[in-house]
PDB file of C-alpha atoms in Angstrom:
ATOM      1  CA  UNK A   1     117.643  92.927 112.578  1.00  0.00           C
ATOM      2  CA  UNK A   2     116.686  96.189 114.224  1.00  0.00           C
ATOM      3  CA  UNK A   3     113.100  97.317 114.153  1.00  0.00           C
ATOM      4  CA  UNK A   4     112.346 100.600 112.426  1.00  0.00           C
ATOM      5  CA  UNK A   5     109.111 101.976 111.080  1.00  0.00           C
ATOM      6  CA  UNK A   6     109.240 103.808 107.784  1.00  0.00           C
ATOM      7  CA  UNK A   7     106.961 105.751 105.492  1.00  0.00           C
ATOM      8  CA  UNK A   8     107.283 107.880 102.389  1.00  0.00           C
ATOM      9  CA  UNK A   9     105.144 110.387 100.568  1.00  0.00           C
ATOM     10  CA  UNK A  10     105.634 112.119  97.247  1.00  0.00           C
ATOM     11  CA  UNK A  11     103.959 115.353  96.200  1.00  0.00           C
ATOM     12  CA  UNK A  12     104.313 117.732  93.296  1.00  0.00           C
ATOM     13  CA  UNK A  13     104.391 121.476  93.868  1.00  0.00           C
ATOM     14  CA  UNK A  14     103.207 123.629  91.008  1.00  0.00           C
ATOM     15  CA  UNK A  15     104.547 126.964  89.857  1.00  0.00           C
ATOM     16  CA  UNK A  16     101.637 128.814  91.430  1.00  0.00           C
ATOM     17  CA  UNK A  17     102.134 127.110  94.777  1.00  0.00           C
ATOM     18  CA  UNK A  18     105.862 127.782  94.771  1.00  0.00           C
ATOM     19  CA  UNK A  19     105.384 131.535  94.466  1.00  0.00           C
ATOM     20  CA  UNK A  20     108.782 131.840  92.816  1.00  0.00           C
ATOM     21  CA  UNK A  21     110.373 129.154  94.919  1.00  0.00           C
ATOM     22  CA  UNK A  22     111.796 131.407  97.595  1.00  0.00           C
ATOM     23  CA  UNK A  23     109.497 130.035 100.278  1.00  0.00           C
ATOM     24  CA  UNK A  24     110.142 126.377  99.676  1.00  0.00           C
ATOM     25  CA  UNK A  25     113.126 125.970 102.020  1.00  0.00           C
ATOM     26  CA  UNK A  26     111.337 127.521 105.049  1.00  0.00           C
ATOM     27  CA  UNK A  27     108.345 125.270 104.367  1.00  0.00           C
ATOM     28  CA  UNK A  28     110.526 122.182 104.264  1.00  0.00           C
ATOM     29  CA  UNK A  29     112.182 123.198 107.513  1.00  0.00           C
ATOM     30  CA  UNK A  30     108.834 123.960 109.165  1.00  0.00           C
ATOM     31  CA  UNK A  31     107.617 120.522 108.100  1.00  0.00           C
ATOM     32  CA  UNK A  32     110.651 118.778 109.601  1.00  0.00           C
ATOM     33  CA  UNK A  33     110.300 120.658 112.880  1.00  0.00           C
ATOM     34  CA  UNK A  34     106.609 119.745 113.011  1.00  0.00           C
ATOM     35  CA  UNK A  35     107.317 116.063 112.365  1.00  0.00           C
ATOM     36  CA  UNK A  36     109.933 116.162 115.125  1.00  0.00           C
ATOM     37  CA  UNK A  37     107.367 117.596 117.561  1.00  0.00           C
ATOM     38  CA  UNK A  38     104.803 114.976 116.562  1.00  0.00           C
ATOM     39  CA  UNK A  39     107.233 112.099 116.998  1.00  0.00           C
ATOM     40  CA  UNK A  40     108.291 113.435 120.405  1.00  0.00           C
ATOM     41  CA  UNK A  41     104.746 113.148 121.718  1.00  0.00           C
ATOM     42  CA  UNK A  42     105.083 109.374 121.850  1.00  0.00           C
ATOM     43  CA  UNK A  43     108.859 108.961 121.579  1.00  0.00           C
ATOM     44  CA  UNK A  44     110.652 111.891 123.257  1.00  0.00           C
ATOM     45  CA  UNK A  45     114.149 110.660 122.347  1.00  0.00           C
ATOM     46  CA  UNK A  46     113.456 109.226 118.895  1.00  0.00           C
ATOM     47  CA  UNK A  47     116.391 108.288 116.643  1.00  0.00           C
ATOM     48  CA  UNK A  48     116.157 107.739 112.906  1.00  0.00           C
ATOM     49  CA  UNK A  49     116.155 109.784 109.729  1.00  0.00           C
ATOM     50  CA  UNK A  50     113.470 112.104 108.475  1.00  0.00           C
ATOM     51  CA  UNK A  51     114.344 113.684 105.144  1.00  0.00           C
ATOM     52  CA  UNK A  52     112.777 115.775 102.445  1.00  0.00           C
ATOM     53  CA  UNK A  53     114.167 115.526  98.920  1.00  0.00           C
ATOM     54  CA  UNK A  54     113.410 118.492  96.665  1.00  0.00           C
ATOM     55  CA  UNK A  55     113.832 117.604  93.001  1.00  0.00           C
ATOM     56  CA  UNK A  56     113.676 120.332  90.408  1.00  0.00           C
ATOM     57  CA  UNK A  57     116.414 121.581  88.118  1.00  0.00           C
ATOM     58  CA  UNK A  58     118.776 120.433  90.860  1.00  0.00           C
ATOM     59  CA  UNK A  59     118.222 118.116  93.820  1.00  0.00           C
ATOM     60  CA  UNK A  60     118.833 118.759  97.465  1.00  0.00           C
ATOM     61  CA  UNK A  61     117.518 117.361 100.682  1.00  0.00           C
ATOM     62  CA  UNK A  62     117.014 118.474 104.248  1.00  0.00           C
ATOM     63  CA  UNK A  63     117.010 116.088 107.160  1.00  0.00           C
ATOM     64  CA  UNK A  64     116.960 115.547 110.898  1.00  0.00           C
ATOM     65  CA  UNK A  65     118.200 112.421 112.654  1.00  0.00           C
ATOM     66  CA  UNK A  66     116.947 112.610 116.235  1.00  0.00           C
ATOM     67  CA  UNK A  67     114.684 114.581 118.560  1.00  0.00           C
ATOM     68  CA  UNK A  68     115.536 118.311 118.657  1.00  0.00           C
ATOM     69  CA  UNK A  69     118.164 117.859 115.933  1.00  0.00           C
ATOM     70  CA  UNK A  70     119.375 120.744 113.795  1.00  0.00           C
ATOM     71  CA  UNK A  71     118.160 120.656 110.195  1.00  0.00           C
ATOM     72  CA  UNK A  72     120.932 119.920 107.706  1.00  0.00           C
ATOM     73  CA  UNK A  73     120.794 120.504 103.964  1.00  0.00           C
ATOM     74  CA  UNK A  74     122.676 118.278 101.529  1.00  0.00           C
ATOM     75  CA  UNK A  75     123.254 119.733  98.103  1.00  0.00           C
ATOM     76  CA  UNK A  76     122.441 123.231  99.398  1.00  0.00           C
ATOM     77  CA  UNK A  77     119.036 124.742 100.057  1.00  0.00           C
ATOM     78  CA  UNK A  78     116.788 124.568  96.959  1.00  0.00           C
ATOM     79  CA  UNK A  79     117.219 127.423  94.493  1.00  0.00           C
ATOM     80  CA  UNK A  80     114.334 129.331  92.916  1.00  0.00           C
ATOM     81  CA  UNK A  81     112.186 126.666  91.247  1.00  0.00           C
ATOM     82  CA  UNK A  82     109.270 126.798  88.879  1.00  0.00           C
ATOM     83  CA  UNK A  83     108.191 123.261  89.609  1.00  0.00           C
ATOM     84  CA  UNK A  84     109.339 120.723  92.177  1.00  0.00           C
ATOM     85  CA  UNK A  85     108.716 117.168  93.185  1.00  0.00           C
ATOM     86  CA  UNK A  86     109.026 116.589  96.891  1.00  0.00           C
ATOM     87  CA  UNK A  87     109.724 113.191  98.395  1.00  0.00           C
ATOM     88  CA  UNK A  88     109.381 112.808 102.122  1.00  0.00           C
ATOM     89  CA  UNK A  89     110.927 109.760 103.755  1.00  0.00           C
ATOM     90  CA  UNK A  90     111.159 108.895 107.414  1.00  0.00           C
ATOM     91  CA  UNK A  91     112.449 105.847 109.234  1.00  0.00           C
ATOM     92  CA  UNK A  92     112.482 105.773 113.011  1.00  0.00           C
ATOM     93  CA  UNK A  93     113.877 103.058 115.248  1.00  0.00           C
ATOM     94  CA  UNK A  94     111.434 101.200 117.494  1.00  0.00           C
ATOM     95  CA  UNK A  95     108.305 102.616 115.840  1.00  0.00           C
ATOM     96  CA  UNK A  96     105.841 100.883 113.521  1.00  0.00           C
ATOM     97  CA  UNK A  97     105.290 101.927 109.906  1.00  0.00           C
ATOM     98  CA  UNK A  98     101.849 103.282 110.797  1.00  0.00           C
ATOM     99  CA  UNK A  99     103.214 105.537 113.552  1.00  0.00           C
ATOM    100  CA  UNK A 100     105.736 107.094 111.187  1.00  0.00           C
ATOM    101  CA  UNK A 101     103.191 107.468 108.403  1.00  0.00           C
ATOM    102  CA  UNK A 102     100.813 109.232 110.787  1.00  0.00           C
ATOM    103  CA  UNK A 103     103.523 111.703 111.826  1.00  0.00           C
ATOM    104  CA  UNK A 104     104.165 112.556 108.171  1.00  0.00           C
ATOM    105  CA  UNK A 105     100.517 112.788 107.167  1.00  0.00           C
ATOM    106  CA  UNK A 106      99.623 114.962 110.134  1.00  0.00           C
ATOM    107  CA  UNK A 107     102.078 117.625 108.949  1.00  0.00           C
ATOM    108  CA  UNK A 108     102.088 117.177 105.180  1.00  0.00           C
ATOM    109  CA  UNK A 109      99.896 120.224 104.678  1.00  0.00           C
ATOM    110  CA  UNK A 110     102.889 122.387 105.603  1.00  0.00           C
ATOM    111  CA  UNK A 111     104.477 121.324 102.323  1.00  0.00           C
ATOM    112  CA  UNK A 112     101.431 121.716 100.114  1.00  0.00           C
ATOM    113  CA  UNK A 113     101.447 125.493 100.181  1.00  0.00           C
ATOM    114  CA  UNK A 114     104.588 127.344 101.180  1.00  0.00           C
ATOM    115  CA  UNK A 115     103.855 129.627 104.097  1.00  0.00           C
ATOM    116  CA  UNK A 116     105.507 132.712 105.438  1.00  0.00           C
ATOM    117  CA  UNK A 117     107.711 132.323 108.509  1.00  0.00           C
TER     118      UNK A 117
ATOM    119  CA  UNK B   1     136.173  94.649  91.688  1.00  0.00           C
ATOM    120  CA  UNK B   2     136.657  96.483  94.979  1.00  0.00           C
ATOM    121  CA  UNK B   3     133.403  96.305  96.956  1.00  0.00           C
ATOM    122  CA  UNK B   4     132.830  98.606  99.902  1.00  0.00           C
ATOM    123  CA  UNK B   5     129.872  98.135 102.266  1.00  0.00           C
ATOM    124  CA  UNK B   6     129.120 101.240 104.316  1.00  0.00           C
ATOM    125  CA  UNK B   7     127.310 100.265 107.528  1.00  0.00           C
ATOM    126  CA  UNK B   8     125.749 102.799 109.874  1.00  0.00           C
ATOM    127  CA  UNK B   9     122.592 103.980 111.541  1.00  0.00           C
ATOM    128  CA  UNK B  10     119.759 105.769 109.822  1.00  0.00           C
ATOM    129  CA  UNK B  11     121.004 109.315 109.298  1.00  0.00           C
ATOM    130  CA  UNK B  12     124.668 108.604 110.011  1.00  0.00           C
ATOM    131  CA  UNK B  13     125.770 110.130 106.693  1.00  0.00           C
ATOM    132  CA  UNK B  14     126.208 107.018 104.544  1.00  0.00           C
ATOM    133  CA  UNK B  15     124.727 108.587 101.414  1.00  0.00           C
ATOM    134  CA  UNK B  16     126.935 111.673 101.662  1.00  0.00           C
ATOM    135  CA  UNK B  17     129.989 109.465 102.227  1.00  0.00           C
ATOM    136  CA  UNK B  18     129.109 107.398  99.162  1.00  0.00           C
ATOM    137  CA  UNK B  19     128.578 110.521  97.078  1.00  0.00           C
ATOM    138  CA  UNK B  20     131.954 111.968  98.085  1.00  0.00           C
ATOM    139  CA  UNK B  21     133.711 108.622  97.541  1.00  0.00           C
ATOM    140  CA  UNK B  22     132.154 108.149  94.109  1.00  0.00           C
ATOM    141  CA  UNK B  23     133.034 111.699  93.078  1.00  0.00           C
ATOM    142  CA  UNK B  24     136.659 111.224  94.170  1.00  0.00           C
ATOM    143  CA  UNK B  25     136.913 107.889  92.357  1.00  0.00           C
ATOM    144  CA  UNK B  26     135.361 109.458  89.276  1.00  0.00           C
ATOM    145  CA  UNK B  27     138.112 112.083  89.231  1.00  0.00           C
ATOM    146  CA  UNK B  28     140.566 109.168  89.017  1.00  0.00           C
ATOM    147  CA  UNK B  29     138.583 107.825  86.028  1.00  0.00           C
ATOM    148  CA  UNK B  30     137.445 104.778  88.015  1.00  0.00           C
ATOM    149  CA  UNK B  31     134.158 103.098  87.044  1.00  0.00           C
ATOM    150  CA  UNK B  32     131.843 103.168  90.058  1.00  0.00           C
ATOM    151  CA  UNK B  33     128.512 101.419  90.670  1.00  0.00           C
ATOM    152  CA  UNK B  34     126.286 101.927  93.702  1.00  0.00           C
ATOM    153  CA  UNK B  35     123.753  99.601  95.336  1.00  0.00           C
ATOM    154  CA  UNK B  36     121.169 101.251  97.574  1.00  0.00           C
ATOM    155  CA  UNK B  37     119.096  99.252 100.041  1.00  0.00           C
ATOM    156  CA  UNK B  38     116.325 101.409 101.462  1.00  0.00           C
ATOM    157  CA  UNK B  39     113.272 100.225 103.316  1.00  0.00           C
ATOM    158  CA  UNK B  40     109.978 101.006 101.596  1.00  0.00           C
ATOM    159  CA  UNK B  41     108.950 101.331  97.981  1.00  0.00           C
ATOM    160  CA  UNK B  42     109.811 105.030  97.707  1.00  0.00           C
ATOM    161  CA  UNK B  43     113.398 105.962  98.415  1.00  0.00           C
ATOM    162  CA  UNK B  44     115.285 109.232  98.657  1.00  0.00           C
ATOM    163  CA  UNK B  45     118.953 108.226  98.647  1.00  0.00           C
ATOM    164  CA  UNK B  46     118.937 106.501  95.244  1.00  0.00           C
ATOM    165  CA  UNK B  47     117.189 109.363  93.411  1.00  0.00           C
ATOM    166  CA  UNK B  48     119.447 111.915  95.156  1.00  0.00           C
ATOM    167  CA  UNK B  49     122.619 110.095  94.059  1.00  0.00           C
ATOM    168  CA  UNK B  50     121.254 109.682  90.524  1.00  0.00           C
ATOM    169  CA  UNK B  51     120.560 113.413  90.419  1.00  0.00           C
ATOM    170  CA  UNK B  52     124.263 113.946  91.127  1.00  0.00           C
ATOM    171  CA  UNK B  53     125.075 111.977  87.973  1.00  0.00           C
ATOM    172  CA  UNK B  54     125.810 108.586  89.534  1.00  0.00           C
ATOM    173  CA  UNK B  55     124.562 105.162  88.440  1.00  0.00           C
ATOM    174  CA  UNK B  56     122.482 103.501  91.149  1.00  0.00           C
ATOM    175  CA  UNK B  57     120.698 100.164  91.442  1.00  0.00           C
ATOM    176  CA  UNK B  58     118.165  99.880  94.264  1.00  0.00           C
ATOM    177  CA  UNK B  59     117.118  96.831  96.282  1.00  0.00           C
ATOM    178  CA  UNK B  60     113.941  98.157  97.857  1.00  0.00           C
ATOM    179  CA  UNK B  61     111.524  97.068 100.541  1.00  0.00           C
ATOM    180  CA  UNK B  62     113.740  94.367 101.990  1.00  0.00           C
ATOM    181  CA  UNK B  63     116.918  94.063 104.009  1.00  0.00           C
ATOM    182  CA  UNK B  64     119.924  92.601 102.184  1.00  0.00           C
ATOM    183  CA  UNK B  65     121.473  91.231 105.349  1.00  0.00           C
ATOM    184  CA  UNK B  66     118.630  88.986 106.422  1.00  0.00           C
ATOM    185  CA  UNK B  67     115.480  88.961 104.273  1.00  0.00           C
ATOM    186  CA  UNK B  68     116.878  88.191 100.853  1.00  0.00           C
ATOM    187  CA  UNK B  69     120.509  87.243 101.244  1.00  0.00           C
ATOM    188  CA  UNK B  70     120.677  85.924  97.689  1.00  0.00           C
ATOM    189  CA  UNK B  71     119.657  89.364  96.340  1.00  0.00           C
ATOM    190  CA  UNK B  72     123.011  90.882  97.170  1.00  0.00           C
ATOM    191  CA  UNK B  73     125.074  88.239  95.400  1.00  0.00           C
ATOM    192  CA  UNK B  74     122.723  88.262  92.433  1.00  0.00           C
ATOM    193  CA  UNK B  75     122.784  92.050  92.170  1.00  0.00           C
ATOM    194  CA  UNK B  76     126.570  92.234  92.509  1.00  0.00           C
ATOM    195  CA  UNK B  77     127.062  89.636  89.777  1.00  0.00           C
ATOM    196  CA  UNK B  78     124.518  91.380  87.547  1.00  0.00           C
ATOM    197  CA  UNK B  79     126.174  94.769  87.949  1.00  0.00           C
ATOM    198  CA  UNK B  80     129.597  93.252  87.305  1.00  0.00           C
ATOM    199  CA  UNK B  81     128.441  91.580  84.104  1.00  0.00           C
ATOM    200  CA  UNK B  82     126.563  94.625  82.797  1.00  0.00           C
ATOM    201  CA  UNK B  83     128.835  97.513  83.732  1.00  0.00           C
ATOM    202  CA  UNK B  84     132.232  96.051  84.714  1.00  0.00           C
ATOM    203  CA  UNK B  85     132.827  98.625  87.437  1.00  0.00           C
ATOM    204  CA  UNK B  86     136.164  98.691  89.213  1.00  0.00           C
ATOM    205  CA  UNK B  87     134.441  99.836  92.414  1.00  0.00           C
ATOM    206  CA  UNK B  88     131.091  98.880  93.917  1.00  0.00           C
ATOM    207  CA  UNK B  89     129.737 100.991  96.771  1.00  0.00           C
ATOM    208  CA  UNK B  90     126.983  99.352  98.836  1.00  0.00           C
ATOM    209  CA  UNK B  91     124.678 101.243 101.177  1.00  0.00           C
ATOM    210  CA  UNK B  92     122.798  98.780 103.408  1.00  0.00           C
ATOM    211  CA  UNK B  93     119.710 100.090 105.165  1.00  0.00           C
ATOM    212  CA  UNK B  94     120.094 101.593 108.614  1.00  0.00           C
ATOM    213  CA  UNK B  95     118.550  98.493 110.172  1.00  0.00           C
ATOM    214  CA  UNK B  96     121.106  96.057 108.779  1.00  0.00           C
ATOM    215  CA  UNK B  97     123.100  94.254 111.454  1.00  0.00           C
ATOM    216  CA  UNK B  98     126.813  94.550 110.578  1.00  0.00           C
ATOM    217  CA  UNK B  99     127.561  91.006 111.692  1.00  0.00           C
ATOM    218  CA  UNK B 100     124.765  89.562 109.562  1.00  0.00           C
ATOM    219  CA  UNK B 101     125.879  91.674 106.614  1.00  0.00           C
ATOM    220  CA  UNK B 102     129.442  90.392 107.007  1.00  0.00           C
ATOM    221  CA  UNK B 103     128.135  86.827 107.183  1.00  0.00           C
ATOM    222  CA  UNK B 104     126.084  87.391 104.023  1.00  0.00           C
ATOM    223  CA  UNK B 105     129.213  88.496 102.200  1.00  0.00           C
ATOM    224  CA  UNK B 106     131.289  85.633 103.578  1.00  0.00           C
ATOM    225  CA  UNK B 107     128.620  82.979 102.928  1.00  0.00           C
ATOM    226  CA  UNK B 108     128.088  83.905  99.291  1.00  0.00           C
ATOM    227  CA  UNK B 109     131.556  84.082  97.755  1.00  0.00           C
ATOM    228  CA  UNK B 110     131.536  86.311  94.717  1.00  0.00           C
ATOM    229  CA  UNK B 111     134.528  85.579  92.476  1.00  0.00           C
ATOM    230  CA  UNK B 112     136.596  88.606  91.564  1.00  0.00           C
ATOM    231  CA  UNK B 113     135.323  90.731  94.430  1.00  0.00           C
ATOM    232  CA  UNK B 114     137.419  92.186  97.214  1.00  0.00           C
ATOM    233  CA  UNK B 115     135.169  93.329 100.082  1.00  0.00           C
ATOM    234  CA  UNK B 116     135.743  95.872 102.796  1.00  0.00           C
ATOM    235  CA  UNK B 117     133.274  96.928 105.497  1.00  0.00           C
ATOM    236  CA  UNK B 118     133.353 100.574 106.520  1.00  0.00           C
ATOM    237  CA  UNK B 119     131.421 101.811 109.557  1.00  0.00           C
ATOM    238  CA  UNK B 120     129.963 105.290 109.158  1.00  0.00           C
ATOM    239  CA  UNK B 121     129.572 106.728 112.656  1.00  0.00           C
ATOM    240  CA  UNK B 122     127.866 110.026 113.330  1.00  0.00           C
ATOM    241  CA  UNK B 123     129.863 112.197 115.745  1.00  0.00           C
ATOM    242  CA  UNK B 124     126.847 114.330 116.661  1.00  0.00           C
ATOM    243  CA  UNK B 125     124.788 111.401 117.980  1.00  0.00           C
ATOM    244  CA  UNK B 126     127.688 109.282 119.234  1.00  0.00           C
ATOM    245  CA  UNK B 127     127.437 110.136 122.936  1.00  0.00           C
ATOM    246  CA  UNK B 128     123.674 109.625 122.910  1.00  0.00           C
ATOM    247  CA  UNK B 129     123.914 106.227 121.215  1.00  0.00           C
ATOM    248  CA  UNK B 130     127.024 104.982 123.015  1.00  0.00           C
ATOM    249  CA  UNK B 131     125.239 105.188 126.390  1.00  0.00           C
ATOM    250  CA  UNK B 132     122.408 102.977 125.131  1.00  0.00           C
ATOM    251  CA  UNK B 133     124.421  99.839 125.792  1.00  0.00           C
ATOM    252  CA  UNK B 134     121.477  97.446 125.500  1.00  0.00           C
ATOM    253  CA  UNK B 135     119.884  99.139 122.488  1.00  0.00           C
ATOM    254  CA  UNK B 136     121.387 101.079 119.614  1.00  0.00           C
ATOM    255  CA  UNK B 137     124.714 101.285 121.460  1.00  0.00           C
ATOM    256  CA  UNK B 138     124.937  97.513 121.221  1.00  0.00           C
ATOM    257  CA  UNK B 139     124.674  97.736 117.442  1.00  0.00           C
ATOM    258  CA  UNK B 140     127.165 100.599 117.402  1.00  0.00           C
ATOM    259  CA  UNK B 141     129.706  98.342 119.087  1.00  0.00           C
ATOM    260  CA  UNK B 142     129.041  95.665 116.464  1.00  0.00           C
ATOM    261  CA  UNK B 143     129.647  98.239 113.716  1.00  0.00           C
ATOM    262  CA  UNK B 144     133.042  98.962 115.244  1.00  0.00           C
ATOM    263  CA  UNK B 145     133.762  95.258 115.720  1.00  0.00           C
ATOM    264  CA  UNK B 146     133.120  94.266 112.087  1.00  0.00           C
ATOM    265  CA  UNK B 147     134.655  97.267 110.335  1.00  0.00           C
ATOM    266  CA  UNK B 148     138.029  97.511 108.603  1.00  0.00           C
ATOM    267  CA  UNK B 149     137.685 101.290 108.651  1.00  0.00           C
ATOM    268  CA  UNK B 150     135.585 103.808 110.595  1.00  0.00           C
ATOM    269  CA  UNK B 151     134.541 107.115 109.073  1.00  0.00           C
ATOM    270  CA  UNK B 152     133.548 109.563 111.798  1.00  0.00           C
ATOM    271  CA  UNK B 153     131.102 111.946 110.113  1.00  0.00           C
ATOM    272  CA  UNK B 154     129.746 115.419 110.979  1.00  0.00           C
ATOM    273  CA  UNK B 155     132.879 116.238 112.974  1.00  0.00           C
ATOM    274  CA  UNK B 156     132.479 119.897 111.950  1.00  0.00           C
ATOM    275  CA  UNK B 157     129.248 120.027 113.979  1.00  0.00           C
ATOM    276  CA  UNK B 158     130.836 119.312 117.371  1.00  0.00           C
ATOM    277  CA  UNK B 159     133.768 120.844 119.323  1.00  0.00           C
ATOM    278  CA  UNK B 160     137.230 119.424 118.566  1.00  0.00           C
ATOM    279  CA  UNK B 161     137.691 118.107 122.111  1.00  0.00           C
ATOM    280  CA  UNK B 162     134.485 116.069 121.740  1.00  0.00           C
ATOM    281  CA  UNK B 163     135.980 114.455 118.643  1.00  0.00           C
ATOM    282  CA  UNK B 164     138.995 113.425 120.736  1.00  0.00           C
ATOM    283  CA  UNK B 165     136.706 111.830 123.343  1.00  0.00           C
ATOM    284  CA  UNK B 166     134.926 109.828 120.627  1.00  0.00           C
ATOM    285  CA  UNK B 167     138.206 108.680 119.102  1.00  0.00           C
ATOM    286  CA  UNK B 168     139.356 107.497 122.542  1.00  0.00           C
ATOM    287  CA  UNK B 169     136.105 105.551 123.042  1.00  0.00           C
ATOM    288  CA  UNK B 170     136.450 103.838 119.668  1.00  0.00           C
ATOM    289  CA  UNK B 171     140.117 102.982 120.143  1.00  0.00           C
ATOM    290  CA  UNK B 172     139.355 101.555 123.585  1.00  0.00           C
ATOM    291  CA  UNK B 173     137.227  98.931 121.798  1.00  0.00           C
ATOM    292  CA  UNK B 174     139.720  98.238 118.995  1.00  0.00           C
ATOM    293  CA  UNK B 175     143.126  99.899 119.435  1.00  0.00           C
ATOM    294  CA  UNK B 176     144.293  98.894 115.938  1.00  0.00           C
ATOM    295  CA  UNK B 177     141.259 100.371 114.186  1.00  0.00           C
ATOM    296  CA  UNK B 178     141.788 102.999 111.484  1.00  0.00           C
ATOM    297  CA  UNK B 179     139.477 105.978 112.070  1.00  0.00           C
ATOM    298  CA  UNK B 180     139.131 108.938 109.720  1.00  0.00           C
ATOM    299  CA  UNK B 181     137.209 112.016 110.922  1.00  0.00           C
ATOM    300  CA  UNK B 182     135.452 113.677 107.982  1.00  0.00           C
ATOM    301  CA  UNK B 183     133.028 116.469 107.141  1.00  0.00           C
ATOM    302  CA  UNK B 184     130.580 116.749 104.243  1.00  0.00           C
ATOM    303  CA  UNK B 185     133.114 118.819 102.262  1.00  0.00           C
ATOM    304  CA  UNK B 186     133.925 117.656  98.751  1.00  0.00           C
ATOM    305  CA  UNK B 187     137.556 116.877  99.619  1.00  0.00           C
ATOM    306  CA  UNK B 188     136.360 114.237 102.106  1.00  0.00           C
ATOM    307  CA  UNK B 189     136.183 111.778  99.205  1.00  0.00           C
ATOM    308  CA  UNK B 190     139.924 111.891  98.662  1.00  0.00           C
ATOM    309  CA  UNK B 191     140.577 111.218 102.356  1.00  0.00           C
ATOM    310  CA  UNK B 192     138.202 108.239 102.170  1.00  0.00           C
ATOM    311  CA  UNK B 193     139.835 106.581  99.166  1.00  0.00           C
ATOM    312  CA  UNK B 194     143.297 107.170 100.665  1.00  0.00           C
ATOM    313  CA  UNK B 195     142.102 105.440 103.851  1.00  0.00           C
ATOM    314  CA  UNK B 196     140.570 102.578 101.836  1.00  0.00           C
ATOM    315  CA  UNK B 197     143.910 102.071 100.129  1.00  0.00           C
ATOM    316  CA  UNK B 198     145.528 101.564 103.527  1.00  0.00           C
ATOM    317  CA  UNK B 199     143.104  99.029 104.988  1.00  0.00           C
ATOM    318  CA  UNK B 200     143.004  95.397 104.087  1.00  0.00           C
ATOM    319  CA  UNK B 201     139.969  93.681 102.617  1.00  0.00           C
ATOM    320  CA  UNK B 202     137.626  91.506 104.698  1.00  0.00           C
TER     321      UNK B 202
END
């Protein structure tokens, strides 16, 4: 069996935090880019799957699968939402669970409050 | 019951392939069940598929090919008895070894099941992984070796001539192998079930 470290986090974004929902997609993408940069510090050519599931009226997820990967959305970028549950999941080959969890936790604040890009 | 195991690396597009396959089968009024095997207690693939209106049973925090081999047989029999699906789509985790998965299926005969292993290979990362002969490339070759069908995903994200190079690499390993290049478009599901109809079971 291959070795891969994995970690997941789940957060709920309130109506006030979403600010109408329009800023959620850029925040998700900023988070993924930040996780990529963090992982590259120790593993410059990491391979795995880092994904963010946005569950509201509809569900969609964004993901990257290796260092410097382009972000891809499945199910389309999230529409305007009044309330969303966000599940972050990452699994990276050759890393330990703790390494992956640290990369998520270090950047999780980017998802807590959508920011302007 | 036709059982399809989709092997592939983390992020190779297995969940999207399963979604498209299930949607296409649903249009043909087929009953479809899905087994998801994700590492960790919190998953994303199962909830995403459920949000698309599909029935999913998860085997979490373990690997079906080596940690709990009996879980797969038990889950398949349970799903068959409860829901009587005509198709069962299995997504092993991205750390499952295709040879061990195939052995798990072969070692635990499940009456009334007709298994097929499909390798989901990501065209975008192929060149990067293929070069890693002693690492992930080794597993990639095993995926090709144990598959009845290869689905080459994300082909819309690379130039057409790169797709031809990948097809040549795959066919050099197994000249008789059926390979279907696909994108994430909704009509990919129809191409997948047509290809499954052409390949023989394990």
